Amino acid sequence: MSKFLVFGHQNPDTDAIASSYGWAYLERTAWGRDAEAVALGTPNEETAFVLDYFGVEAPRVVESAKSEGVNQVILTDHNEFQQSISDISEVEIAAVIDHHRVANFETANPLYMRVEPVGSASSIVFRAYKETGIDLPKEIAGLLLSGLISDTLLLKSPTTAPSDPAVAEELAKLAGVDLQEYGLAMLKAGTNLASKSAEELIDIDAKSFELNGNNVRVAQVNTVDIDEVLARQAEIEEAIKASQAANGYSDFVLMITDILNSNSEILALGSNVDKIEAAFNFKLENNHAFLEGAVSRKKQVVPQLTESFNK
């Protein structure tokens, strides 16, 4: 039997790690397949908190599938090739479990594809457990709960689906935690930015998007003090410019998200600033502007940028 690698996107967040870990366990227990959850980067501080809390070892980091002797992979929490493993075009995609838009995606063979407009890939994985009747171990329930909390900012994000609160309550019960108390502690664990260099800060949670021929990088950091991050604007901008030069990004958009008040500051540099301003109907002053009520890159930033760049 061939082995499957299961992984989320590059610069993995909590949902990417949790959903891949949960789906790999389901592959093994429900269908008897040889599946290993791996990661396309080192877990961030929020995810490290989660893994430590539930006593789970971090998935090992891999750079390519072929070097692992694997020909089949399963993607969770992403489907766009530029966000995936380096040799994604050289292996067979056996399945996709995702909650994002579908773009830049095609396969030579049929596959299992489950893409749903819910708050997290972890939400989808949880429903698959219920459908198969497999008992959910406490630690996996905790990981899936954490993935949902992370991607919906404790159910406050507009990406939260109507079904997600019930899923969160059920997972919290299985994981043996208080949803609000654990969720807030988890989110705060990911807001310690002072110890990170500007280069690390802009790469904590960053994804690339192909927008009408432009390679646009959209990054997000969570904080409890936007001004504290903006105080480092000069060094952050230098890091952004270096990243643009090294990777060919036409534009770089950084969301600085206040998780307590559910707002964001947008810091943007690039050759299409006019399109970025038009996307959000604001004017950048000193390269940044306030975006009230914005906490979701997936729903409140990328669709607006896509529409503006396509005009």
JSON list of C-alpha atoms in Angstrom, two decimals, residues 140-296:
[
{"chain": "A", "resi": 140, "resn": "ILE", "atom": "CA", "xyz": [-7.54, 15.34, 18.30]},
{"chain": "A", "resi": 141, "resn": "ALA", "atom": "CA", "xyz": [-10.75, 16.96, 19.50]},
{"chain": "A", "resi": 142, "resn": "GLY", "atom": "CA", "xyz": [-8.56, 19.60, 21.15]},
{"chain": "A", "resi": 143, "resn": "LEU", "atom": "CA", "xyz": [-6.57, 20.19, 17.97]},
{"chain": "A", "resi": 144, "resn": "LEU", "atom": "CA", "xyz": [-9.69, 20.48, 15.81]},
{"chain": "A", "resi": 145, "resn": "LEU", "atom": "CA", "xyz": [-11.28, 22.85, 18.32]},
{"chain": "A", "resi": 146, "resn": "SER", "atom": "CA", "xyz": [-8.13, 24.95, 18.25]},
{"chain": "A", "resi": 147, "resn": "GLY", "atom": "CA", "xyz": [-8.14, 25.09, 14.46]},
{"chain": "A", "resi": 148, "resn": "LEU", "atom": "CA", "xyz": [-11.71, 26.37, 14.52]},
{"chain": "A", "resi": 149, "resn": "ILE", "atom": "CA", "xyz": [-10.99, 28.91, 17.25]},
{"chain": "A", "resi": 150, "resn": "SER", "atom": "CA", "xyz": [-7.92, 30.18, 15.41]},
{"chain": "A", "resi": 151, "resn": "ASP", "atom": "CA", "xyz": [-9.58, 30.66, 12.04]},
{"chain": "A", "resi": 152, "resn": "THR", "atom": "CA", "xyz": [-12.74, 32.27, 13.44]},
{"chain": "A", "resi": 153, "resn": "LEU", "atom": "CA", "xyz": [-11.09, 34.26, 16.25]},
{"chain": "A", "resi": 154, "resn": "LEU", "atom": "CA", "xyz": [-13.19, 32.44, 18.81]},
{"chain": "A", "resi": 155, "resn": "LEU", "atom": "CA", "xyz": [-16.31, 32.53, 16.59]},
{"chain": "A", "resi": 156, "resn": "LYS", "atom": "CA", "xyz": [-16.16, 36.32, 16.14]},
{"chain": "A", "resi": 157, "resn": "SER", "atom": "CA", "xyz": [-14.99, 36.34, 12.52]},
{"chain": "A", "resi": 158, "resn": "PRO", "atom": "CA", "xyz": [-17.50, 36.74, 9.67]},
{"chain": "A", "resi": 159, "resn": "THR", "atom": "CA", "xyz": [-16.12, 33.47, 8.32]},
{"chain": "A", "resi": 160, "resn": "THR", "atom": "CA", "xyz": [-17.88, 31.69, 11.17]},
{"chain": "A", "resi": 161, "resn": "ALA", "atom": "CA", "xyz": [-20.52, 29.42, 9.63]},
{"chain": "A", "resi": 162, "resn": "PRO", "atom": "CA", "xyz": [-23.92, 28.90, 11.30]},
{"chain": "A", "resi": 163, "resn": "SER", "atom": "CA", "xyz": [-22.85, 25.34, 12.13]},
{"chain": "A", "resi": 164, "resn": "ASP", "atom": "CA", "xyz": [-19.54, 26.31, 13.74]},
{"chain": "A", "resi": 165, "resn": "PRO", "atom": "CA", "xyz": [-20.71, 27.35, 17.25]},
{"chain": "A", "resi": 166, "resn": "ALA", "atom": "CA", "xyz": [-22.33, 23.95, 17.81]},
{"chain": "A", "resi": 167, "resn": "VAL", "atom": "CA", "xyz": [-19.21, 22.24, 16.47]},
{"chain": "A", "resi": 168, "resn": "ALA", "atom": "CA", "xyz": [-17.06, 24.29, 18.86]},
{"chain": "A", "resi": 169, "resn": "GLU", "atom": "CA", "xyz": [-19.22, 23.42, 21.86]},
{"chain": "A", "resi": 170, "resn": "GLU", "atom": "CA", "xyz": [-19.16, 19.72, 21.02]},
{"chain": "A", "resi": 171, "resn": "LEU", "atom": "CA", "xyz": [-15.40, 19.69, 20.46]},
{"chain": "A", "resi": 172, "resn": "ALA", "atom": "CA", "xyz": [-14.79, 21.63, 23.69]},
{"chain": "A", "resi": 173, "resn": "LYS", "atom": "CA", "xyz": [-16.74, 19.00, 25.59]},
{"chain": "A", "resi": 174, "resn": "LEU", "atom": "CA", "xyz": [-14.78, 16.17, 23.97]},
{"chain": "A", "resi": 175, "resn": "ALA", "atom": "CA", "xyz": [-11.50, 17.98, 24.63]},
{"chain": "A", "resi": 176, "resn": "GLY", "atom": "CA", "xyz": [-12.43, 18.72, 28.26]},
{"chain": "A", "resi": 177, "resn": "VAL", "atom": "CA", "xyz": [-11.93, 22.48, 28.11]},
{"chain": "A", "resi": 178, "resn": "ASP", "atom": "CA", "xyz": [-14.02, 25.60, 28.66]},
{"chain": "A", "resi": 179, "resn": "LEU", "atom": "CA", "xyz": [-14.50, 27.10, 25.21]},
{"chain": "A", "resi": 180, "resn": "GLN", "atom": "CA", "xyz": [-14.14, 30.77, 26.13]},
{"chain": "A", "resi": 181, "resn": "GLU", "atom": "CA", "xyz": [-11.40, 30.39, 28.72]},
{"chain": "A", "resi": 182, "resn": "TYR", "atom": "CA", "xyz": [-9.27, 28.08, 26.60]},
{"chain": "A", "resi": 183, "resn": "GLY", "atom": "CA", "xyz": [-9.95, 29.99, 23.39]},
{"chain": "A", "resi": 184, "resn": "LEU", "atom": "CA", "xyz": [-8.83, 33.33, 24.77]},
{"chain": "A", "resi": 185, "resn": "ALA", "atom": "CA", "xyz": [-5.68, 31.83, 26.30]},
{"chain": "A", "resi": 186, "resn": "MET", "atom": "CA", "xyz": [-4.86, 30.18, 22.98]},
{"chain": "A", "resi": 187, "resn": "LEU", "atom": "CA", "xyz": [-5.33, 33.34, 20.92]},
{"chain": "A", "resi": 188, "resn": "LYS", "atom": "CA", "xyz": [-3.26, 35.42, 23.33]},
{"chain": "A", "resi": 189, "resn": "ALA", "atom": "CA", "xyz": [-0.44, 32.88, 23.06]},
{"chain": "A", "resi": 190, "resn": "GLY", "atom": "CA", "xyz": [-0.10, 33.83, 19.42]},
{"chain": "A", "resi": 191, "resn": "THR", "atom": "CA", "xyz": [0.12, 37.59, 19.97]},
{"chain": "A", "resi": 192, "resn": "ASN", "atom": "CA", "xyz": [3.61, 37.78, 21.45]},
{"chain": "A", "resi": 193, "resn": "LEU", "atom": "CA", "xyz": [5.27, 39.62, 18.59]},
{"chain": "A", "resi": 194, "resn": "ALA", "atom": "CA", "xyz": [7.94, 41.58, 20.47]},
{"chain": "A", "resi": 195, "resn": "SER", "atom": "CA", "xyz": [10.45, 38.74, 20.32]},
{"chain": "A", "resi": 196, "resn": "LYS", "atom": "CA", "xyz": [10.07, 38.29, 16.55]},
{"chain": "A", "resi": 197, "resn": "SER", "atom": "CA", "xyz": [12.18, 40.00, 13.95]},
{"chain": "A", "resi": 198, "resn": "ALA", "atom": "CA", "xyz": [10.43, 42.02, 11.26]},
{"chain": "A", "resi": 199, "resn": "GLU", "atom": "CA", "xyz": [11.26, 39.25, 8.77]},
{"chain": "A", "resi": 200, "resn": "GLU", "atom": "CA", "xyz": [9.59, 36.67, 11.00]},
{"chain": "A", "resi": 201, "resn": "LEU", "atom": "CA", "xyz": [6.63, 38.90, 11.72]},
{"chain": "A", "resi": 202, "resn": "ILE", "atom": "CA", "xyz": [5.64, 39.35, 8.06]},
{"chain": "A", "resi": 203, "resn": "ASP", "atom": "CA", "xyz": [5.95, 35.61, 7.45]},
{"chain": "A", "resi": 204, "resn": "ILE", "atom": "CA", "xyz": [4.05, 34.24, 10.47]},
{"chain": "A", "resi": 205, "resn": "ASP", "atom": "CA", "xyz": [0.84, 33.78, 8.50]},
{"chain": "A", "resi": 206, "resn": "ALA", "atom": "CA", "xyz": [1.38, 34.78, 4.89]},
{"chain": "A", "resi": 207, "resn": "LYS", "atom": "CA", "xyz": [-0.07, 33.47, 1.63]},
{"chain": "A", "resi": 208, "resn": "SER", "atom": "CA", "xyz": [0.54, 34.31, -2.00]},
{"chain": "A", "resi": 209, "resn": "PHE", "atom": "CA", "xyz": [-2.27, 34.94, -4.46]},
{"chain": "A", "resi": 210, "resn": "GLU", "atom": "CA", "xyz": [-2.19, 35.23, -8.25]},
{"chain": "A", "resi": 211, "resn": "LEU", "atom": "CA", "xyz": [-4.41, 38.25, -8.98]},
{"chain": "A", "resi": 212, "resn": "ASN", "atom": "CA", "xyz": [-4.78, 39.06, -12.66]},
{"chain": "A", "resi": 213, "resn": "GLY", "atom": "CA", "xyz": [-1.13, 38.33, -13.40]},
{"chain": "A", "resi": 214, "resn": "ASN", "atom": "CA", "xyz": [0.16, 39.91, -10.19]},
{"chain": "A", "resi": 215, "resn": "ASN", "atom": "CA", "xyz": [1.87, 37.93, -7.44]},
{"chain": "A", "resi": 216, "resn": "VAL", "atom": "CA", "xyz": [0.31, 39.43, -4.33]},
{"chain": "A", "resi": 217, "resn": "ARG", "atom": "CA", "xyz": [1.43, 38.47, -0.83]},
{"chain": "A", "resi": 218, "resn": "VAL", "atom": "CA", "xyz": [-1.17, 38.86, 1.92]},
{"chain": "A", "resi": 219, "resn": "ALA", "atom": "CA", "xyz": [0.06, 38.39, 5.49]},
{"chain": "A", "resi": 220, "resn": "GLN", "atom": "CA", "xyz": [-1.72, 38.66, 8.83]},
{"chain": "A", "resi": 221, "resn": "VAL", "atom": "CA", "xyz": [-0.57, 39.06, 12.42]},
{"chain": "A", "resi": 222, "resn": "ASN", "atom": "CA", "xyz": [-2.80, 39.01, 15.47]},
{"chain": "A", "resi": 223, "resn": "THR", "atom": "CA", "xyz": [-2.19, 41.37, 18.35]},
{"chain": "A", "resi": 224, "resn": "VAL", "atom": "CA", "xyz": [-3.86, 43.04, 21.31]},
{"chain": "A", "resi": 225, "resn": "ASP", "atom": "CA", "xyz": [-2.14, 46.37, 20.51]},
{"chain": "A", "resi": 226, "resn": "ILE", "atom": "CA", "xyz": [-2.00, 47.59, 16.89]},
{"chain": "A", "resi": 227, "resn": "ASP", "atom": "CA", "xyz": [0.05, 50.65, 17.85]},
{"chain": "A", "resi": 228, "resn": "GLU", "atom": "CA", "xyz": [2.75, 48.41, 19.28]},
{"chain": "A", "resi": 229, "resn": "VAL", "atom": "CA", "xyz": [3.17, 46.78, 15.87]},
{"chain": "A", "resi": 230, "resn": "LEU", "atom": "CA", "xyz": [3.02, 50.08, 13.97]},
{"chain": "A", "resi": 231, "resn": "ALA", "atom": "CA", "xyz": [5.80, 51.43, 16.17]},
{"chain": "A", "resi": 232, "resn": "ARG", "atom": "CA", "xyz": [8.02, 49.02, 14.20]},
{"chain": "A", "resi": 233, "resn": "GLN", "atom": "CA", "xyz": [6.76, 50.22, 10.82]},
{"chain": "A", "resi": 234, "resn": "ALA", "atom": "CA", "xyz": [10.15, 51.28, 9.46]},
{"chain": "A", "resi": 235, "resn": "GLU", "atom": "CA", "xyz": [11.78, 47.89, 10.01]},
{"chain": "A", "resi": 236, "resn": "ILE", "atom": "CA", "xyz": [8.64, 46.06, 8.87]},
{"chain": "A", "resi": 237, "resn": "GLU", "atom": "CA", "xyz": [8.64, 48.00, 5.60]},
{"chain": "A", "resi": 238, "resn": "GLU", "atom": "CA", "xyz": [12.31, 47.19, 5.03]},
{"chain": "A", "resi": 239, "resn": "ALA", "atom": "CA", "xyz": [11.51, 43.50, 5.56]},
{"chain": "A", "resi": 240, "resn": "ILE", "atom": "CA", "xyz": [8.58, 43.73, 3.14]},
{"chain": "A", "resi": 241, "resn": "LYS", "atom": "CA", "xyz": [10.72, 45.38, 0.45]},
{"chain": "A", "resi": 242, "resn": "ALA", "atom": "CA", "xyz": [13.38, 42.70, 0.85]},
{"chain": "A", "resi": 243, "resn": "SER", "atom": "CA", "xyz": [10.73, 39.98, 0.55]},
{"chain": "A", "resi": 244, "resn": "GLN", "atom": "CA", "xyz": [9.31, 41.59, -2.56]},
{"chain": "A", "resi": 245, "resn": "ALA", "atom": "CA", "xyz": [12.71, 41.76, -4.19]},
{"chain": "A", "resi": 246, "resn": "ALA", "atom": "CA", "xyz": [13.56, 38.17, -3.29]},
{"chain": "A", "resi": 247, "resn": "ASN", "atom": "CA", "xyz": [10.23, 36.62, -4.29]},
{"chain": "A", "resi": 248, "resn": "GLY", "atom": "CA", "xyz": [8.87, 38.84, -7.03]},
{"chain": "A", "resi": 249, "resn": "TYR", "atom": "CA", "xyz": [5.79, 40.03, -5.16]},
{"chain": "A", "resi": 250, "resn": "SER", "atom": "CA", "xyz": [4.19, 42.94, -7.00]},
{"chain": "A", "resi": 251, "resn": "ASP", "atom": "CA", "xyz": [2.36, 43.94, -3.82]},
{"chain": "A", "resi": 252, "resn": "PHE", "atom": "CA", "xyz": [2.51, 43.09, -0.14]},
{"chain": "A", "resi": 253, "resn": "VAL", "atom": "CA", "xyz": [-0.49, 43.57, 2.13]},
{"chain": "A", "resi": 254, "resn": "LEU", "atom": "CA", "xyz": [-0.08, 43.12, 5.88]},
{"chain": "A", "resi": 255, "resn": "MET", "atom": "CA", "xyz": [-3.17, 42.84, 8.10]},
{"chain": "A", "resi": 256, "resn": "ILE", "atom": "CA", "xyz": [-2.47, 43.85, 11.70]},
{"chain": "A", "resi": 257, "resn": "THR", "atom": "CA", "xyz": [-5.51, 42.45, 13.50]},
{"chain": "A", "resi": 258, "resn": "ASP", "atom": "CA", "xyz": [-6.71, 43.45, 16.96]},
{"chain": "A", "resi": 259, "resn": "ILE", "atom": "CA", "xyz": [-8.24, 40.21, 18.29]},
{"chain": "A", "resi": 260, "resn": "LEU", "atom": "CA", "xyz": [-9.95, 41.94, 21.21]},
{"chain": "A", "resi": 261, "resn": "ASN", "atom": "CA", "xyz": [-11.74, 44.70, 19.29]},
{"chain": "A", "resi": 262, "resn": "SER", "atom": "CA", "xyz": [-12.07, 42.90, 15.93]},
{"chain": "A", "resi": 263, "resn": "ASN", "atom": "CA", "xyz": [-10.46, 45.56, 13.72]},
{"chain": "A", "resi": 264, "resn": "SER", "atom": "CA", "xyz": [-7.41, 45.67, 11.50]},
{"chain": "A", "resi": 265, "resn": "GLU", "atom": "CA", "xyz": [-4.83, 48.12, 10.23]},
{"chain": "A", "resi": 266, "resn": "ILE", "atom": "CA", "xyz": [-3.72, 47.50, 6.65]},
{"chain": "A", "resi": 267, "resn": "LEU", "atom": "CA", "xyz": [-0.08, 48.18, 5.80]},
{"chain": "A", "resi": 268, "resn": "ALA", "atom": "CA", "xyz": [0.55, 47.94, 2.06]},
{"chain": "A", "resi": 269, "resn": "LEU", "atom": "CA", "xyz": [3.46, 48.42, -0.32]},
{"chain": "A", "resi": 270, "resn": "GLY", "atom": "CA", "xyz": [3.73, 47.70, -4.03]},
{"chain": "A", "resi": 271, "resn": "SER", "atom": "CA", "xyz": [3.09, 48.73, -7.59]},
{"chain": "A", "resi": 272, "resn": "ASN", "atom": "CA", "xyz": [-0.71, 48.57, -7.39]},
{"chain": "A", "resi": 273, "resn": "VAL", "atom": "CA", "xyz": [-1.44, 50.72, -4.36]},
{"chain": "A", "resi": 274, "resn": "ASP", "atom": "CA", "xyz": [-4.33, 52.35, -6.21]},
{"chain": "A", "resi": 275, "resn": "LYS", "atom": "CA", "xyz": [-6.02, 48.96, -6.59]},
{"chain": "A", "resi": 276, "resn": "ILE", "atom": "CA", "xyz": [-5.47, 48.19, -2.93]},
{"chain": "A", "resi": 277, "resn": "GLU", "atom": "CA", "xyz": [-7.03, 51.51, -1.92]},
{"chain": "A", "resi": 278, "resn": "ALA", "atom": "CA", "xyz": [-9.97, 50.92, -4.28]},
{"chain": "A", "resi": 279, "resn": "ALA", "atom": "CA", "xyz": [-10.50, 47.45, -2.84]},
{"chain": "A", "resi": 280, "resn": "PHE", "atom": "CA", "xyz": [-11.23, 48.83, 0.61]},
{"chain": "A", "resi": 281, "resn": "ASN", "atom": "CA", "xyz": [-12.42, 52.32, -0.29]},
{"chain": "A", "resi": 282, "resn": "PHE", "atom": "CA", "xyz": [-9.79, 53.96, 1.86]},
{"chain": "A", "resi": 283, "resn": "LYS", "atom": "CA", "xyz": [-6.72, 56.14, 1.43]},
{"chain": "A", "resi": 284, "resn": "LEU", "atom": "CA", "xyz": [-3.37, 54.90, 2.66]},
{"chain": "A", "resi": 285, "resn": "GLU", "atom": "CA", "xyz": [-1.57, 57.45, 4.80]},
{"chain": "A", "resi": 286, "resn": "ASN", "atom": "CA", "xyz": [2.09, 56.70, 5.38]},
{"chain": "A", "resi": 287, "resn": "ASN", "atom": "CA", "xyz": [1.38, 53.32, 3.71]},
{"chain": "A", "resi": 288, "resn": "HIS", "atom": "CA", "xyz": [-1.32, 52.21, 6.15]},
{"chain": "A", "resi": 289, "resn": "ALA", "atom": "CA", "xyz": [-5.02, 52.65, 6.86]},
{"chain": "A", "resi": 290, "resn": "PHE", "atom": "CA", "xyz": [-7.62, 51.48, 9.38]},
{"chain": "A", "resi": 291, "resn": "LEU", "atom": "CA", "xyz": [-10.13, 48.83, 8.28]},
{"chain": "A", "resi": 292, "resn": "GLU", "atom": "CA", "xyz": [-12.96, 48.68, 10.78]},
{"chain": "A", "resi": 293, "resn": "GLY", "atom": "CA", "xyz": [-14.43, 45.29, 11.57]},
{"chain": "A", "resi": 294, "resn": "ALA", "atom": "CA", "xyz": [-11.96, 43.39, 9.40]},
{"chain": "A", "resi": 295, "resn": "VAL", "atom": "CA", "xyz": [-10.50, 40.23, 10.92]},
{"chain": "A", "resi": 296, "resn": "SER", "atom": "CA", "xyz": [-10.69, 37.71, 8.08]}
]
